[in-house]
Amino acid sequence: MFQISEVLKRVPFFRTLGRDGIDFIVERLKFKPFEANEVICKAGDPGDKMYIIINGKVKVVVTPEDSDEEHVIAYLGSGDYFGEMALLTGEPRSATVITTEPSEMFILHKSDFEVIIERFPSITLSMGKIMSQRLRDTLQQAAKGSKSQIAPAVKGSLADKKLVDVLKFCESNSLNGKVIVRRGDEEGEFHYEKGVLQKVILGDLSEDEALDQMLNWDEGEFIIKPRPIQLENTEAVEEPESQPANRIVIVNNSLVVQKMLQRTFESMGYEVYVVDNAAKGKNLVQSLKPHLIISDTKLPDGSGTEFLKMVREVSTAPFVLLTEASNKEEFQAQVGNSENVYLTNSHEVGEIVKIVESALG
Ligand code: CMP
């Protein structure tokens, strides 16, 4: 039998909340088992729950507009969560999620989720970062899989979601493409490049007038249409195959952290190798000569700083030690001024990505 708080501690953003936060959330979770092949949520449906996987596995799928083909964009397992996007954005489900094996989940209802984020606003921040990454992955995968390169559109009603919030969402997710807004026979467009508004169109109106008018529409619908990543009649963008990818070794014995980092860095084009202890880590570093190493502070066969010493016998590659605000100082004292060593303030993916990218220049 599992301990709820133990499961939650494995979920990265809950872990940062500490005991009080976890206790607060535990009271609001409902447990539910699912059979294999159950559709838990469907793209386009409204969403009022999010799910945390205790054990089992789900696939996240999208079906591009022009086909019935199903594209799997991610598999999620123990310690992962899904369904947060609809709760955070108020938009319909961005993808369909189906169990691939019997699974057990915790369910968090929207009303409880809202109470939680009000009390622990930092959750929104860490979830928001993962959400942007997921959205980018989804668009990228959908564009890769679809022969006509059409990325999935997101639709919604202006009665449920204010246009100003839709536009903010496009900015924060660096939209390339357009938002189409319809009310009765009227139809307007907002064109975006990397999340920056380029053009507003509504009939013959000037851009300012068009914007003013549409911002007052409180009924009708909006469609966010990301532009295809690879356009027809253009040369295919070279996959990074021709350029060898940077290799990262991750040494961590938490499955959740391993998977979270592996998925993130692989989606960014890195070659990722994961091991769970210092001895295996040193062997791998010696044979693979990675460009960077990420290590936990506590490994089954020693501390992160002991592992650093072992690594330095065979490699001078940047070494990222996953410390937290509470223990950073202690580890900083242990590593002193060692060259090419970076300590994190948290286990947040966004921060780790930034450190890795700046360490690799
Ligand atoms: P939501 O849009 O509410 O419903 C579908 C869920 O699938 C979505 O929230 C995310 O939790 C999840 N999802 C969508 N895209 C991805 C992705 N690229 N990787 C992992 N999970 C995703």
Coordinates of C-alpha atoms and ligand atoms in Angstrom, one line a residue:
M1 CA 0.0 0.0 0.0
F2 CA 1.4 3.4 -0.9
Q3 CA 1.6 6.5 1.3
I4 CA -0.1 9.4 -0.4
S5 CA 2.5 12.0 0.8
E6 CA 5.3 9.7 -0.4
V7 CA 3.9 9.6 -3.9
L8 CA 3.4 13.4 -3.9
K9 CA 6.9 14.0 -2.8
R10 CA 8.0 12.4 -6.1
V11 CA 6.0 14.9 -8.1
P12 CA 8.6 17.7 -8.7
F13 CA 6.4 20.7 -8.1
F14 CA 4.7 19.3 -5.0
R15 CA 8.1 18.4 -3.5
T16 CA 9.0 22.1 -3.2
L17 CA 5.9 22.7 -1.0
G18 CA 7.2 21.0 2.1
R19 CA 5.1 19.0 4.5
D20 CA 2.4 21.5 5.2
G21 CA 1.7 22.0 1.5
I22 CA 1.6 18.3 0.8
D23 CA -0.8 17.7 3.8
F24 CA -3.0 20.5 2.5
I25 CA -3.1 18.9 -1.0
V26 CA -3.5 15.3 0.2
E27 CA -6.9 16.1 1.8
R28 CA -8.2 17.2 -1.6
L29 CA -7.1 14.3 -3.7
K30 CA -9.4 11.5 -4.9
F31 CA -8.0 8.1 -5.7
K32 CA -9.2 6.4 -8.9
P33 CA -8.1 3.2 -10.7
F34 CA -8.4 2.9 -14.5
E35 CA -8.3 -0.1 -16.8
A36 CA -6.0 -0.2 -19.8
N37 CA -7.2 1.7 -22.9
E38 CA -9.5 4.0 -21.0
V39 CA -9.8 7.5 -22.5
I40 CA -9.3 9.8 -19.5
C41 CA -9.7 13.1 -21.3
K42 CA -10.4 14.0 -24.9
A43 CA -8.9 16.8 -26.9
G44 CA -11.4 19.7 -27.3
D45 CA -13.5 18.8 -24.3
P46 CA -13.7 21.2 -21.4
G47 CA -11.5 20.1 -18.5
D48 CA -12.3 20.4 -14.8
K49 CA -9.8 17.9 -13.3
M50 CA -6.1 17.2 -13.3
Y51 CA -4.5 13.8 -12.7
I52 CA -1.4 12.6 -10.9
I53 CA -0.2 9.1 -11.9
I54 CA 0.6 6.9 -8.9
N55 CA 1.4 3.9 -11.1
G56 CA 0.7 2.7 -14.6
K57 CA 1.2 4.6 -17.9
V58 CA -0.8 6.8 -20.2
K59 CA -0.2 8.1 -23.8
V60 CA -0.9 11.6 -24.8
V61 CA -2.2 11.8 -28.3
V62 CA -3.3 14.4 -30.8
T63 CA -5.1 14.0 -34.1
P64 CA -4.1 16.7 -36.7
E65 CA -7.1 18.5 -38.2
D66 CA -6.6 17.0 -41.6
S67 CA -6.4 13.3 -40.7
D68 CA -7.8 10.6 -38.5
E69 CA -4.3 9.4 -37.7
E70 CA -3.3 9.4 -34.0
H71 CA 0.1 10.9 -33.1
V72 CA 1.5 9.9 -29.7
I73 CA 3.3 12.9 -28.4
A74 CA 4.3 11.6 -24.9
Y75 CA 4.0 8.7 -22.5
L76 CA 3.6 9.6 -18.9
G77 CA 4.1 7.3 -15.9
S78 CA 4.4 7.2 -12.1
G79 CA 5.0 10.7 -10.6
D80 CA 3.9 12.5 -13.8
Y81 CA 0.8 14.6 -14.0
F82 CA -1.6 15.7 -16.8
G83 CA -4.7 17.7 -17.3
E84 CA -3.2 20.8 -15.8
M85 CA -3.3 22.9 -19.0
A86 CA -7.1 23.1 -19.1
L87 CA -7.2 24.1 -15.4
L88 CA -4.5 26.8 -15.8
T89 CA -5.7 28.3 -19.1
G90 CA -9.5 27.6 -19.0
E91 CA -9.1 26.3 -22.5
P92 CA -10.4 22.9 -23.8
R93 CA -8.2 19.8 -23.4
S94 CA -5.1 20.2 -25.7
A95 CA -4.8 16.5 -26.3
T96 CA -6.4 13.1 -25.6
V97 CA -5.0 11.0 -22.8
I98 CA -5.5 7.2 -22.8
T99 CA -4.2 4.6 -20.3
T100 CA -1.9 2.0 -22.0
E101 CA -2.0 -0.3 -18.9
P102 CA -4.1 -0.5 -15.7
S103 CA -3.2 2.6 -13.8
E104 CA -4.0 4.3 -10.5
M105 CA -4.3 8.0 -10.2
F106 CA -5.1 10.9 -7.9
I107 CA -7.6 13.3 -9.2
L108 CA -7.7 17.0 -8.3
H109 CA -10.8 19.0 -9.1
K110 CA -10.6 22.4 -10.5
S111 CA -12.2 24.1 -7.4
D112 CA -9.6 22.4 -5.1
F113 CA -6.8 23.2 -7.6
E114 CA -7.8 26.9 -7.4
V115 CA -7.7 26.9 -3.6
I116 CA -4.2 25.2 -3.8
I117 CA -2.7 27.7 -6.3
E118 CA -4.1 30.6 -4.3
R119 CA -2.4 29.3 -1.2
F120 CA 0.8 28.1 -3.0
P121 CA 1.2 30.4 -6.0
S122 CA 4.7 29.1 -6.8
I123 CA 3.0 26.0 -8.2
T124 CA 1.6 28.0 -11.1
L125 CA 5.1 29.1 -12.0
S126 CA 6.7 25.7 -12.1
M127 CA 3.6 24.2 -13.8
G128 CA 3.6 27.1 -16.3
K129 CA 7.2 26.3 -17.4
I130 CA 6.4 22.6 -17.9
M131 CA 3.1 23.6 -19.7
S132 CA 5.0 25.8 -22.2
Q133 CA 7.4 23.0 -22.9
R134 CA 4.6 20.5 -23.4
L135 CA 2.8 22.9 -25.7
R136 CA 5.9 23.4 -27.8
D137 CA 6.5 19.6 -27.9
T138 CA 2.9 19.0 -28.9
L139 CA 3.0 21.5 -31.7
Q140 CA 6.4 20.2 -32.9
Q141 CA 5.3 16.6 -32.8
A142 CA 2.0 17.3 -34.5
A143 CA 3.8 19.2 -37.3
K144 CA 6.3 16.4 -37.7
G145 CA 3.7 13.7 -37.9
S146 CA 1.2 15.4 -40.2
K147 CA 2.0 15.1 -43.9
S148 CA 0.5 18.5 -44.6
Q149 CA 2.4 19.9 -41.7
I150 CA -0.7 21.3 -40.0
A151 CA -0.3 21.9 -36.3
P152 CA -3.4 21.3 -34.2
A153 CA -5.6 24.3 -33.6
V154 CA -7.1 25.2 -30.2
K155 CA -10.6 26.4 -30.2
G156 CA -12.8 28.0 -27.5
S157 CA -15.7 30.2 -26.7
L158 CA -15.3 33.9 -26.0
A159 CA -18.1 33.5 -23.5
D160 CA -15.8 31.2 -21.4
K161 CA -12.5 32.9 -22.1
K162 CA -11.8 36.6 -22.5
L163 CA -10.0 37.5 -25.7
V164 CA -7.4 39.4 -23.7
D165 CA -6.5 36.2 -21.9
V166 CA -6.3 34.3 -25.2
L167 CA -3.9 36.9 -26.5
K168 CA -1.8 36.7 -23.3
F169 CA -1.6 33.0 -23.6
C170 CA -0.3 33.3 -27.2
E171 CA 2.3 35.8 -26.0
S172 CA 3.5 33.6 -23.2
N173 CA 3.7 30.5 -25.4
S174 CA 5.6 32.3 -28.2
L175 CA 3.0 31.6 -30.8
N176 CA 4.0 31.6 -34.4
G177 CA 0.7 31.8 -36.3
K178 CA -2.7 33.5 -35.9
V179 CA -5.7 33.7 -33.7
I180 CA -9.0 33.8 -35.6
V181 CA -11.9 35.4 -33.8
R182 CA -15.5 35.1 -35.0
R183 CA -18.7 36.7 -33.8
G184 CA -21.7 36.1 -36.0
D185 CA -20.7 37.0 -39.6
E186 CA -17.7 39.0 -38.4
E187 CA -14.2 37.5 -38.5
G188 CA -11.0 39.1 -37.3
E189 CA -7.4 37.9 -37.1
F190 CA -4.4 38.4 -34.9
H191 CA -1.0 37.5 -36.4
Y192 CA 1.9 36.5 -34.2
E193 CA 5.6 35.9 -34.6
K194 CA 7.3 34.3 -31.7
G195 CA 4.6 35.6 -29.4
V196 CA 4.8 39.2 -30.6
L197 CA 1.6 40.6 -32.2
Q198 CA 2.3 41.7 -35.8
K199 CA -1.0 42.5 -37.3
V200 CA -4.6 42.9 -36.3
I201 CA -7.3 42.6 -39.1
L202 CA -11.0 43.2 -38.9
G203 CA -12.6 44.3 -42.2
D204 CA -11.4 47.7 -43.3
L205 CA -10.8 49.0 -39.8
S206 CA -7.5 50.4 -38.6
E207 CA -5.5 48.1 -36.4
D208 CA -6.4 50.1 -33.3
E209 CA -10.1 50.2 -34.1
A210 CA -10.0 46.5 -34.9
L211 CA -8.3 45.7 -31.6
D212 CA -10.7 47.9 -29.6
Q213 CA -13.8 46.3 -31.1
M214 CA -12.7 42.7 -30.8
L215 CA -11.6 43.1 -27.2
N216 CA -15.2 44.0 -26.4
W217 CA -16.6 40.8 -27.9
D218 CA -17.9 38.7 -25.2
E219 CA -19.5 36.1 -27.3
G220 CA -18.3 34.2 -30.4
E221 CA -15.3 31.9 -30.7
F222 CA -11.6 32.0 -31.1
I223 CA -9.3 29.5 -32.8
I224 CA -5.5 29.6 -32.2
K225 CA -3.8 28.3 -35.3
P226 CA -0.1 27.8 -34.9
R227 CA 1.7 28.0 -38.2
P228 CA 3.2 24.8 -39.6
I229 CA 6.7 24.4 -38.4
Q230 CA 7.9 23.2 -41.8
L231 CA 6.1 24.8 -44.8
E232 CA 5.5 23.1 -48.1
N233 CA 7.8 24.0 -50.9
T234 CA 10.5 25.0 -48.5
E235 CA 13.6 23.0 -47.9
A236 CA 13.4 20.6 -45.0
V237 CA 15.1 22.0 -41.9
E238 CA 18.1 19.8 -41.3
E239 CA 17.5 17.5 -38.4
P240 CA 20.4 17.9 -35.9
E241 CA 21.7 14.5 -37.2
S242 CA 24.3 16.1 -39.3
Q243 CA 25.6 18.0 -36.2
P244 CA 26.4 15.6 -33.4
A245 CA 24.2 16.3 -30.4
N246 CA 25.6 17.4 -27.1
R247 CA 25.7 14.4 -24.7
I248 CA 24.5 14.8 -21.1
V249 CA 24.9 12.2 -18.4
I250 CA 22.4 12.3 -15.6
V251 CA 23.2 10.6 -12.3
N252 CA 20.2 10.4 -10.1
N253 CA 18.4 7.6 -8.4
S254 CA 14.9 9.1 -8.4
L255 CA 13.0 7.7 -11.4
V256 CA 10.8 10.8 -11.5
V257 CA 13.7 13.2 -11.7
Q258 CA 15.5 11.0 -14.2
K259 CA 12.5 10.9 -16.5
M260 CA 11.7 14.5 -16.1
L261 CA 15.2 15.6 -17.0
Q262 CA 15.6 13.0 -19.7
R263 CA 12.4 14.0 -21.4
T264 CA 13.2 17.7 -21.3
F265 CA 16.7 17.5 -22.6
E266 CA 15.9 14.9 -25.3
S267 CA 13.1 17.2 -26.5
M268 CA 15.7 19.9 -26.8
G269 CA 17.9 17.7 -29.0
Y270 CA 20.4 16.5 -26.4
E271 CA 21.6 12.9 -26.2
V272 CA 20.8 11.9 -22.7
Y273 CA 22.2 9.0 -20.7
V274 CA 20.9 8.1 -17.2
V275 CA 22.4 6.1 -14.5
D276 CA 21.5 5.8 -10.8
N277 CA 24.8 5.7 -8.9
A278 CA 28.2 7.3 -8.7
A279 CA 30.2 4.2 -9.8
K280 CA 28.2 3.7 -13.0
G281 CA 28.3 7.5 -13.5
K282 CA 32.1 7.5 -13.5
N283 CA 32.3 4.6 -15.9
L284 CA 29.9 6.2 -18.2
V285 CA 31.7 9.6 -18.1
Q286 CA 35.0 7.9 -18.8
S287 CA 33.7 6.0 -21.8
L288 CA 31.2 8.5 -23.2
K289 CA 33.1 11.7 -22.7
P290 CA 29.8 13.7 -22.2
H291 CA 29.6 17.5 -22.7
L292 CA 28.0 17.9 -19.3
I293 CA 27.1 16.0 -16.2
I294 CA 24.0 16.5 -13.9
S295 CA 24.1 14.9 -10.5
D296 CA 21.9 14.7 -7.5
T297 CA 23.5 15.6 -4.1
K298 CA 22.7 12.2 -2.6
L299 CA 23.5 9.0 -4.5
P300 CA 23.2 5.4 -3.2
D301 CA 27.0 5.0 -3.1
G302 CA 28.1 8.5 -2.0
S303 CA 27.4 12.2 -2.1
G304 CA 27.2 14.4 -5.2
T305 CA 30.5 16.1 -4.1
E306 CA 32.2 12.7 -3.8
F307 CA 31.0 11.9 -7.3
L308 CA 32.3 15.2 -8.5
K309 CA 35.8 14.2 -7.3
M310 CA 35.5 10.9 -9.1
V311 CA 34.4 12.6 -12.3
R312 CA 37.3 15.1 -12.2
E313 CA 39.7 12.2 -12.4
V314 CA 38.4 11.5 -15.9
S315 CA 36.6 14.7 -17.2
T316 CA 36.6 18.4 -16.9
A317 CA 33.1 18.8 -18.4
P318 CA 30.6 21.2 -16.7
F319 CA 29.1 19.5 -13.6
V320 CA 25.6 20.6 -12.4
L321 CA 24.8 19.6 -8.9
L322 CA 21.1 19.6 -8.1
T323 CA 21.0 21.5 -4.8
E324 CA 18.1 23.4 -3.4
A325 CA 17.9 26.7 -1.6
S326 CA 18.0 24.9 1.7
N327 CA 21.2 23.0 1.1
K328 CA 23.0 25.1 -1.6
E329 CA 25.3 26.9 0.9
E330 CA 26.4 23.6 2.5
F331 CA 27.3 22.1 -0.9
Q332 CA 28.9 25.4 -2.1
A333 CA 31.2 25.2 0.8
Q334 CA 32.1 21.6 -0.1
V335 CA 32.8 22.3 -3.8
G336 CA 34.6 25.6 -3.1
N337 CA 35.8 27.3 -6.2
S338 CA 36.0 24.2 -8.3
E339 CA 35.9 25.1 -11.9
N340 CA 33.0 24.4 -14.1
V341 CA 30.7 23.4 -11.3
Y342 CA 27.2 24.8 -11.1
L343 CA 24.8 24.6 -8.2
T344 CA 21.0 25.0 -8.6
N345 CA 18.6 26.7 -6.3
S346 CA 15.8 24.2 -6.9
H347 CA 14.9 21.1 -8.9
E348 CA 12.8 23.2 -11.3
V349 CA 13.3 22.1 -14.9
G350 CA 13.3 25.7 -16.1
E351 CA 16.2 26.6 -13.9
I352 CA 18.2 23.5 -14.7
V353 CA 17.7 24.0 -18.4
K354 CA 19.0 27.6 -18.1
I355 CA 22.1 26.5 -16.2
V356 CA 22.9 23.7 -18.6
E357 CA 22.5 26.0 -21.6
S358 CA 24.7 28.7 -20.2
A359 CA 27.3 26.2 -19.1
L360 CA 27.4 24.8 -22.6
G361 CA 27.7 28.3 -24.0
Ligands
CMP1 P1 -4.9 19.4 -20.8 O1 -4.8 20.2 -22.0 O2 -5.8 19.9 -19.7 O3 -5.4 17.9 -21.3 C1 -4.6 17.1 -22.0 C2 -3.3 17.0 -21.3 O4 -2.2 16.3 -21.9 C3 -2.6 18.4 -21.1 O5 -3.5 19.1 -20.2 C4 -1.3 18.0 -20.6 O6 -1.3 17.7 -19.2 C5 -1.0 16.8 -21.4 N1 -0.1 17.1 -22.5 C6 -0.3 17.8 -23.6 N2 0.8 17.9 -24.4 C7 1.7 17.2 -23.7 C8 3.1 16.9 -24.0 N3 3.7 17.4 -25.1 N4 3.8 16.2 -23.1 C9 3.2 15.7 -22.0 N5 1.9 16.0 -21.7 C10 1.2 16.7 -22.5

